[in-house]
Amino acid sequence: ETTTGVSNLKDIHDDLETAESCEACLAKGGGWCTLDQRCVEDDTAHCDAENLIGLAGFTNDCKFDDEGRKPKKRPWIDKGVLVSYGYENGTCCMGEGIVHRAYHVLEEYTVLLRDGSKEEVKTERWHKRKPPKKKDENSDYHNIEFRYFTPRELTVISGIRPKDVVQAHFAVRQAKGVDDAVLVRSQRTEEAVVINTTMATMAVNFTSDHIVSILPRDFVVDRTSELRPPARLMHQEL
């Protein structure tokens, strides 16, 4: 019986955490903490009364959530965008990858090394280290030196990221005898929500019929070049 009670509390807590707005939070029976802009239990133990919108807070009217009503700035560099970067050793070649971790306050970013892997780009010094002894392999793993890029070290190739609403071509059926592996894109586009991005593809959910498709990048209309901010503003948004 106790286990069930704990499980129910966890379910309620998880449900509240999914609420992304004050209105959605109150509809779930929670309280909106204006300070953290997140949904918590409607109790001053979880958020000070002067910052809590709910039955236990200073008001239960979401129109007083001034912070939540401010326009959200869209970071130019964020998790999921495709970027290029120069190698530390100064060679002519450029690497490319998807931003994996974005620390906007610190203005530091990590980049995935390749598609199909969670391995991130590491520092040149790490690659040139002496191979660890067998007994030190575990501690060596925890000392990994990831390369934390600054905005100036990254060039955004495509700013499309998960949750973006885009226009995308869909794959059309081909005549019999044609290789199914070769995708032919439709002439028209439809609205879709981006689920995931890789260097080569994007997974999107078409809003008209909720069909999820993994598409080549050139199937998705990319307006990155049009939206690129002036160089002097590019880092101020962060």
PDB file of C-alpha atoms in Angstrom:
ATOM      1  CA  GLU A   1       0.000   0.000   0.000  1.00  0.00           C
ATOM      2  CA  THR A   2       2.862   2.347   0.855  1.00  0.00           C
ATOM      3  CA  THR A   3       4.628   1.522  -2.394  1.00  0.00           C
ATOM      4  CA  THR A   4       1.498   2.367  -4.356  1.00  0.00           C
ATOM      5  CA  GLY A   5       1.219   5.703  -2.554  1.00  0.00           C
ATOM      6  CA  VAL A   6       4.814   6.593  -3.369  1.00  0.00           C
ATOM      7  CA  SER A   7       4.254   5.548  -6.979  1.00  0.00           C
ATOM      8  CA  ASN A   8       1.147   7.742  -7.233  1.00  0.00           C
ATOM      9  CA  LEU A   9       3.023  10.745  -5.825  1.00  0.00           C
ATOM     10  CA  LYS A  10       5.812  10.194  -8.351  1.00  0.00           C
ATOM     11  CA  ASP A  11       3.280   9.995 -11.196  1.00  0.00           C
ATOM     12  CA  ILE A  12       1.675  13.259 -10.065  1.00  0.00           C
ATOM     13  CA  HIS A  13       5.081  14.941  -9.784  1.00  0.00           C
ATOM     14  CA  ASP A  14       6.097  13.728 -13.262  1.00  0.00           C
ATOM     15  CA  ASP A  15       2.772  14.928 -14.657  1.00  0.00           C
ATOM     16  CA  LEU A  16       3.296  18.410 -13.214  1.00  0.00           C
ATOM     17  CA  GLU A  17       6.803  18.616 -14.638  1.00  0.00           C
ATOM     18  CA  THR A  18       5.468  18.194 -18.166  1.00  0.00           C
ATOM     19  CA  ALA A  19       3.369  21.380 -17.895  1.00  0.00           C
ATOM     20  CA  GLU A  20       5.215  24.084 -19.832  1.00  0.00           C
ATOM     21  CA  SER A  21       2.940  27.034 -19.089  1.00  0.00           C
ATOM     22  CA  CYS A  22       1.140  28.545 -16.120  1.00  0.00           C
ATOM     23  CA  GLU A  23      -2.266  27.707 -17.569  1.00  0.00           C
ATOM     24  CA  ALA A  24      -1.349  24.060 -18.219  1.00  0.00           C
ATOM     25  CA  CYS A  25       0.128  23.787 -14.729  1.00  0.00           C
ATOM     26  CA  LEU A  26      -2.962  25.051 -12.932  1.00  0.00           C
ATOM     27  CA  ALA A  27      -5.158  22.811 -15.068  1.00  0.00           C
ATOM     28  CA  LYS A  28      -3.205  19.837 -13.673  1.00  0.00           C
ATOM     29  CA  GLY A  29      -3.740  21.028 -10.100  1.00  0.00           C
ATOM     30  CA  GLY A  30      -0.229  22.332  -9.625  1.00  0.00           C
ATOM     31  CA  GLY A  31       1.244  25.709  -8.750  1.00  0.00           C
ATOM     32  CA  TRP A  32       3.301  27.832 -11.140  1.00  0.00           C
ATOM     33  CA  CYS A  33       6.583  29.092  -9.705  1.00  0.00           C
ATOM     34  CA  THR A  34       7.275  32.366 -11.525  1.00  0.00           C
ATOM     35  CA  LEU A  35      10.863  32.516 -10.269  1.00  0.00           C
ATOM     36  CA  ASP A  36      11.889  29.231 -11.945  1.00  0.00           C
ATOM     37  CA  GLN A  37       9.183  29.243 -14.632  1.00  0.00           C
ATOM     38  CA  ARG A  38       8.177  25.673 -13.826  1.00  0.00           C
ATOM     39  CA  CYS A  39       5.238  23.696 -12.475  1.00  0.00           C
ATOM     40  CA  VAL A  40       5.470  22.467  -8.872  1.00  0.00           C
ATOM     41  CA  GLU A  41       3.090  21.191  -6.228  1.00  0.00           C
ATOM     42  CA  ASP A  42       0.672  23.923  -5.097  1.00  0.00           C
ATOM     43  CA  ASP A  43       2.454  24.340  -1.774  1.00  0.00           C
ATOM     44  CA  THR A  44       4.786  27.006  -0.362  1.00  0.00           C
ATOM     45  CA  ALA A  45       7.194  24.206   0.571  1.00  0.00           C
ATOM     46  CA  HIS A  46       8.060  24.017  -3.133  1.00  0.00           C
ATOM     47  CA  CYS A  47       8.006  27.730  -3.999  1.00  0.00           C
ATOM     48  CA  ASP A  48       7.800  30.937  -1.941  1.00  0.00           C
ATOM     49  CA  ALA A  49       4.261  32.336  -1.719  1.00  0.00           C
ATOM     50  CA  GLU A  50       5.268  35.632  -3.350  1.00  0.00           C
ATOM     51  CA  ASN A  51       6.475  33.702  -6.422  1.00  0.00           C
ATOM     52  CA  LEU A  52       3.720  31.066  -6.516  1.00  0.00           C
ATOM     53  CA  ILE A  53       0.606  31.268  -8.689  1.00  0.00           C
ATOM     54  CA  GLY A  54      -1.983  28.834  -7.340  1.00  0.00           C
ATOM     55  CA  LEU A  55      -4.331  28.351  -4.405  1.00  0.00           C
ATOM     56  CA  ALA A  56      -1.404  28.562  -1.980  1.00  0.00           C
ATOM     57  CA  GLY A  57       0.269  31.501  -3.719  1.00  0.00           C
ATOM     58  CA  PHE A  58      -0.164  35.259  -3.934  1.00  0.00           C
ATOM     59  CA  THR A  59      -2.706  34.771  -6.723  1.00  0.00           C
ATOM     60  CA  ASN A  60      -4.229  32.031  -8.839  1.00  0.00           C
ATOM     61  CA  ASP A  61      -4.450  34.188 -11.967  1.00  0.00           C
ATOM     62  CA  CYS A  62      -1.857  33.430 -14.650  1.00  0.00           C
ATOM     63  CA  LYS A  63      -2.028  36.952 -16.056  1.00  0.00           C
ATOM     64  CA  PHE A  64       0.308  37.955 -13.211  1.00  0.00           C
ATOM     65  CA  ASP A  65       3.087  35.749 -14.628  1.00  0.00           C
ATOM     66  CA  ASP A  66       5.013  38.704 -16.046  1.00  0.00           C
ATOM     67  CA  GLU A  67       8.216  36.727 -16.620  1.00  0.00           C
ATOM     68  CA  GLY A  68       6.425  34.004 -18.578  1.00  0.00           C
ATOM     69  CA  ARG A  69       4.798  36.562 -20.861  1.00  0.00           C
ATOM     70  CA  LYS A  70       8.081  38.113 -21.948  1.00  0.00           C
ATOM     71  CA  PRO A  71       9.066  37.133 -25.500  1.00  0.00           C
ATOM     72  CA  LYS A  72      11.500  34.221 -25.444  1.00  0.00           C
ATOM     73  CA  LYS A  73      14.796  34.821 -27.215  1.00  0.00           C
ATOM     74  CA  ARG A  74      15.816  32.058 -29.588  1.00  0.00           C
ATOM     75  CA  PRO A  75      19.500  31.218 -29.159  1.00  0.00           C
ATOM     76  CA  TRP A  76      21.363  31.209 -32.473  1.00  0.00           C
ATOM     77  CA  ILE A  77      23.349  28.165 -31.301  1.00  0.00           C
ATOM     78  CA  ASP A  78      21.393  25.497 -29.444  1.00  0.00           C
ATOM     79  CA  LYS A  79      21.118  21.751 -28.974  1.00  0.00           C
ATOM     80  CA  GLY A  80      20.309  20.037 -32.267  1.00  0.00           C
ATOM     81  CA  VAL A  81      21.665  22.639 -34.700  1.00  0.00           C
ATOM     82  CA  LEU A  82      24.233  21.618 -37.325  1.00  0.00           C
ATOM     83  CA  VAL A  83      27.539  23.451 -37.034  1.00  0.00           C
ATOM     84  CA  SER A  84      31.063  23.456 -38.443  1.00  0.00           C
ATOM     85  CA  TYR A  85      34.234  24.091 -36.459  1.00  0.00           C
ATOM     86  CA  GLY A  86      37.952  24.423 -37.015  1.00  0.00           C
ATOM     87  CA  TYR A  87      40.376  21.869 -35.677  1.00  0.00           C
ATOM     88  CA  GLU A  88      42.562  22.893 -32.750  1.00  0.00           C
ATOM     89  CA  ASN A  89      45.766  22.039 -34.607  1.00  0.00           C
ATOM     90  CA  GLY A  90      45.023  24.740 -37.190  1.00  0.00           C
ATOM     91  CA  THR A  91      44.697  22.474 -40.230  1.00  0.00           C
ATOM     92  CA  CYS A  92      42.730  23.665 -43.226  1.00  0.00           C
ATOM     93  CA  CYS A  93      39.894  21.201 -42.744  1.00  0.00           C
ATOM     94  CA  MET A  94      36.654  21.868 -40.912  1.00  0.00           C
ATOM     95  CA  GLY A  95      34.719  19.414 -38.813  1.00  0.00           C
ATOM     96  CA  GLU A  96      30.920  19.237 -38.769  1.00  0.00           C
ATOM     97  CA  GLY A  97      28.511  17.945 -36.171  1.00  0.00           C
ATOM     98  CA  ILE A  98      25.325  18.405 -34.168  1.00  0.00           C
ATOM     99  CA  VAL A  99      25.430  20.516 -30.997  1.00  0.00           C
ATOM    100  CA  HIS A 100      24.851  18.085 -28.127  1.00  0.00           C
ATOM    101  CA  ARG A 101      25.063  20.188 -24.976  1.00  0.00           C
ATOM    102  CA  ALA A 102      24.356  23.927 -24.845  1.00  0.00           C
ATOM    103  CA  TYR A 103      25.351  25.977 -21.806  1.00  0.00           C
ATOM    104  CA  HIS A 104      23.917  29.346 -22.772  1.00  0.00           C
ATOM    105  CA  VAL A 105      24.933  31.248 -19.646  1.00  0.00           C
ATOM    106  CA  LEU A 106      28.545  30.086 -19.983  1.00  0.00           C
ATOM    107  CA  GLU A 107      28.401  30.345 -23.796  1.00  0.00           C
ATOM    108  CA  GLU A 108      29.934  26.885 -24.127  1.00  0.00           C
ATOM    109  CA  TYR A 109      28.814  24.046 -26.400  1.00  0.00           C
ATOM    110  CA  THR A 110      29.772  20.442 -27.089  1.00  0.00           C
ATOM    111  CA  VAL A 111      29.464  18.829 -30.525  1.00  0.00           C
ATOM    112  CA  LEU A 112      28.791  15.220 -31.485  1.00  0.00           C
ATOM    113  CA  LEU A 113      31.672  13.578 -33.304  1.00  0.00           C
ATOM    114  CA  ARG A 114      29.567  11.588 -35.776  1.00  0.00           C
ATOM    115  CA  ASP A 115      26.015  10.459 -36.547  1.00  0.00           C
ATOM    116  CA  GLY A 116      24.765   7.388 -34.680  1.00  0.00           C
ATOM    117  CA  SER A 117      26.974   8.016 -31.655  1.00  0.00           C
ATOM    118  CA  LYS A 118      26.810  10.084 -28.466  1.00  0.00           C
ATOM    119  CA  GLU A 119      30.591  10.566 -28.544  1.00  0.00           C
ATOM    120  CA  GLU A 120      31.562  14.220 -28.377  1.00  0.00           C
ATOM    121  CA  VAL A 121      34.528  16.079 -29.824  1.00  0.00           C
ATOM    122  CA  LYS A 122      37.491  16.030 -27.423  1.00  0.00           C
ATOM    123  CA  THR A 123      40.541  18.259 -27.036  1.00  0.00           C
ATOM    124  CA  GLU A 124      43.735  17.724 -28.982  1.00  0.00           C
ATOM    125  CA  ARG A 125      45.584  17.269 -25.709  1.00  0.00           C
ATOM    126  CA  TRP A 126      43.283  14.385 -24.779  1.00  0.00           C
ATOM    127  CA  HIS A 127      43.982  12.585 -28.040  1.00  0.00           C
ATOM    128  CA  LYS A 128      47.751  12.945 -27.523  1.00  0.00           C
ATOM    129  CA  ARG A 129      47.751  11.624 -23.939  1.00  0.00           C
ATOM    130  CA  LYS A 130      49.620   8.478 -23.029  1.00  0.00           C
ATOM    131  CA  PRO A 131      47.431   5.359 -23.195  1.00  0.00           C
ATOM    132  CA  PRO A 132      46.202   4.535 -19.663  1.00  0.00           C
ATOM    133  CA  LYS A 133      47.177   1.377 -17.867  1.00  0.00           C
ATOM    134  CA  LYS A 134      44.477  -1.286 -17.599  1.00  0.00           C
ATOM    135  CA  LYS A 135      43.867  -0.556 -13.905  1.00  0.00           C
ATOM    136  CA  ASP A 136      43.430   3.179 -14.602  1.00  0.00           C
ATOM    137  CA  GLU A 137      40.924   2.880 -17.468  1.00  0.00           C
ATOM    138  CA  ASN A 138      37.888   3.781 -15.351  1.00  0.00           C
ATOM    139  CA  SER A 139      39.436   6.897 -13.824  1.00  0.00           C
ATOM    140  CA  ASP A 140      40.761   7.846 -17.263  1.00  0.00           C
ATOM    141  CA  TYR A 141      37.187   7.829 -18.597  1.00  0.00           C
ATOM    142  CA  HIS A 142      36.071  10.303 -15.908  1.00  0.00           C
ATOM    143  CA  ASN A 143      38.934  12.641 -16.815  1.00  0.00           C
ATOM    144  CA  ILE A 144      37.906  12.953 -20.440  1.00  0.00           C
ATOM    145  CA  GLU A 145      38.619  16.444 -21.777  1.00  0.00           C
ATOM    146  CA  PHE A 146      35.685  17.434 -23.949  1.00  0.00           C
ATOM    147  CA  ARG A 147      36.170  20.382 -26.214  1.00  0.00           C
ATOM    148  CA  TYR A 148      33.861  23.184 -25.100  1.00  0.00           C
ATOM    149  CA  PHE A 149      33.336  25.492 -28.059  1.00  0.00           C
ATOM    150  CA  THR A 150      32.635  29.205 -27.797  1.00  0.00           C
ATOM    151  CA  PRO A 151      30.135  30.850 -30.181  1.00  0.00           C
ATOM    152  CA  ARG A 152      33.038  32.336 -32.160  1.00  0.00           C
ATOM    153  CA  GLU A 153      34.438  28.868 -32.830  1.00  0.00           C
ATOM    154  CA  LEU A 154      31.208  27.579 -34.364  1.00  0.00           C
ATOM    155  CA  THR A 155      29.532  28.383 -37.673  1.00  0.00           C
ATOM    156  CA  VAL A 156      25.860  27.458 -37.909  1.00  0.00           C
ATOM    157  CA  ILE A 157      25.138  25.506 -41.090  1.00  0.00           C
ATOM    158  CA  SER A 158      21.505  24.798 -40.199  1.00  0.00           C
ATOM    159  CA  GLY A 159      19.673  26.367 -37.269  1.00  0.00           C
ATOM    160  CA  ILE A 160      16.784  23.882 -37.375  1.00  0.00           C
ATOM    161  CA  ARG A 161      16.391  22.058 -34.054  1.00  0.00           C
ATOM    162  CA  PRO A 162      13.910  19.740 -32.298  1.00  0.00           C
ATOM    163  CA  LYS A 163      10.417  21.235 -31.724  1.00  0.00           C
ATOM    164  CA  ASP A 164      10.790  23.638 -34.669  1.00  0.00           C
ATOM    165  CA  VAL A 165       7.772  23.879 -36.973  1.00  0.00           C
ATOM    166  CA  VAL A 166       8.951  23.606 -40.572  1.00  0.00           C
ATOM    167  CA  GLN A 167       7.743  23.052 -44.111  1.00  0.00           C
ATOM    168  CA  ALA A 168       8.897  19.691 -45.454  1.00  0.00           C
ATOM    169  CA  HIS A 169       8.573  17.667 -48.640  1.00  0.00           C
ATOM    170  CA  PHE A 170       7.403  14.102 -48.153  1.00  0.00           C
ATOM    171  CA  ALA A 171       8.580  10.997 -49.958  1.00  0.00           C
ATOM    172  CA  VAL A 172       6.289   9.932 -52.823  1.00  0.00           C
ATOM    173  CA  ARG A 173       5.695   6.439 -54.113  1.00  0.00           C
ATOM    174  CA  GLN A 174       7.687   5.416 -57.122  1.00  0.00           C
ATOM    175  CA  ALA A 175       6.784   3.284 -60.094  1.00  0.00           C
ATOM    176  CA  LYS A 176       7.260  -0.473 -59.869  1.00  0.00           C
ATOM    177  CA  GLY A 177      10.776  -1.652 -60.462  1.00  0.00           C
ATOM    178  CA  VAL A 178      12.386   1.537 -59.143  1.00  0.00           C
ATOM    179  CA  ASP A 179      14.805   1.149 -56.245  1.00  0.00           C
ATOM    180  CA  ASP A 180      12.847   1.892 -53.036  1.00  0.00           C
ATOM    181  CA  ALA A 181      16.022   3.120 -51.363  1.00  0.00           C
ATOM    182  CA  VAL A 182      16.017   6.171 -53.639  1.00  0.00           C
ATOM    183  CA  LEU A 183      13.612   8.734 -52.178  1.00  0.00           C
ATOM    184  CA  VAL A 184      11.693  11.053 -54.485  1.00  0.00           C
ATOM    185  CA  ARG A 185      10.386  14.196 -52.826  1.00  0.00           C
ATOM    186  CA  SER A 186       6.967  15.655 -53.348  1.00  0.00           C
ATOM    187  CA  GLN A 187       6.460  18.872 -55.291  1.00  0.00           C
ATOM    188  CA  ARG A 188       4.519  20.501 -52.462  1.00  0.00           C
ATOM    189  CA  THR A 189       5.442  20.853 -48.806  1.00  0.00           C
ATOM    190  CA  GLU A 190       3.462  20.268 -45.627  1.00  0.00           C
ATOM    191  CA  GLU A 191       3.808  21.530 -42.085  1.00  0.00           C
ATOM    192  CA  ALA A 192       5.805  19.284 -39.768  1.00  0.00           C
ATOM    193  CA  VAL A 193       7.366  19.371 -36.305  1.00  0.00           C
ATOM    194  CA  VAL A 194      11.034  18.432 -36.005  1.00  0.00           C
ATOM    195  CA  ILE A 195      11.649  15.535 -33.605  1.00  0.00           C
ATOM    196  CA  ASN A 196      15.354  14.939 -34.039  1.00  0.00           C
ATOM    197  CA  THR A 197      18.264  16.041 -36.199  1.00  0.00           C
ATOM    198  CA  THR A 198      21.453  14.366 -37.439  1.00  0.00           C
ATOM    199  CA  MET A 199      24.086  15.586 -39.856  1.00  0.00           C
ATOM    200  CA  ALA A 200      22.384  13.834 -42.775  1.00  0.00           C
ATOM    201  CA  THR A 201      18.698  13.596 -41.836  1.00  0.00           C
ATOM    202  CA  MET A 202      15.808  15.012 -39.843  1.00  0.00           C
ATOM    203  CA  ALA A 203      12.994  13.104 -38.173  1.00  0.00           C
ATOM    204  CA  VAL A 204       9.752  15.054 -38.519  1.00  0.00           C
ATOM    205  CA  ASN A 205       6.119  14.541 -37.563  1.00  0.00           C
ATOM    206  CA  PHE A 206       3.719  15.830 -40.252  1.00  0.00           C
ATOM    207  CA  THR A 207       0.951  17.730 -38.467  1.00  0.00           C
ATOM    208  CA  SER A 208      -1.795  16.868 -40.988  1.00  0.00           C
ATOM    209  CA  ASP A 209      -1.706  13.089 -40.443  1.00  0.00           C
ATOM    210  CA  HIS A 210       0.871  12.649 -37.614  1.00  0.00           C
ATOM    211  CA  ILE A 211       3.073  10.440 -39.778  1.00  0.00           C
ATOM    212  CA  VAL A 212       6.677  10.412 -38.582  1.00  0.00           C
ATOM    213  CA  SER A 213       9.290  10.334 -41.348  1.00  0.00           C
ATOM    214  CA  ILE A 214      13.079  10.382 -41.404  1.00  0.00           C
ATOM    215  CA  LEU A 215      13.965  12.636 -44.304  1.00  0.00           C
ATOM    216  CA  PRO A 216      17.164  13.785 -45.998  1.00  0.00           C
ATOM    217  CA  ARG A 217      17.984  17.359 -44.988  1.00  0.00           C
ATOM    218  CA  ASP A 218      17.210  18.725 -48.451  1.00  0.00           C
ATOM    219  CA  PHE A 219      13.581  17.605 -48.012  1.00  0.00           C
ATOM    220  CA  VAL A 220      13.131  20.228 -45.278  1.00  0.00           C
ATOM    221  CA  VAL A 221      12.857  23.919 -46.142  1.00  0.00           C
ATOM    222  CA  ASP A 222      15.744  25.557 -44.285  1.00  0.00           C
ATOM    223  CA  ARG A 223      15.593  29.326 -43.740  1.00  0.00           C
ATOM    224  CA  THR A 224      18.791  29.537 -41.678  1.00  0.00           C
ATOM    225  CA  SER A 225      20.524  31.898 -44.105  1.00  0.00           C
ATOM    226  CA  GLU A 226      17.514  34.261 -44.028  1.00  0.00           C
ATOM    227  CA  LEU A 227      17.324  34.256 -40.225  1.00  0.00           C
ATOM    228  CA  ARG A 228      21.057  34.644 -39.602  1.00  0.00           C
ATOM    229  CA  PRO A 229      21.496  37.630 -37.252  1.00  0.00           C
ATOM    230  CA  PRO A 230      24.107  40.333 -37.891  1.00  0.00           C
ATOM    231  CA  ALA A 231      27.533  39.325 -36.561  1.00  0.00           C
ATOM    232  CA  ARG A 232      27.426  41.926 -33.793  1.00  0.00           C
ATOM    233  CA  LEU A 233      24.109  40.555 -32.490  1.00  0.00           C
ATOM    234  CA  MET A 234      24.839  36.874 -32.978  1.00  0.00           C
ATOM    235  CA  HIS A 235      26.230  36.349 -29.483  1.00  0.00           C
ATOM    236  CA  GLN A 236      24.168  38.958 -27.625  1.00  0.00           C
ATOM    237  CA  GLU A 237      21.090  36.762 -27.950  1.00  0.00           C
ATOM    238  CA  LEU A 238      22.790  34.152 -25.814  1.00  0.00           C
TER     239      LEU A 238
END
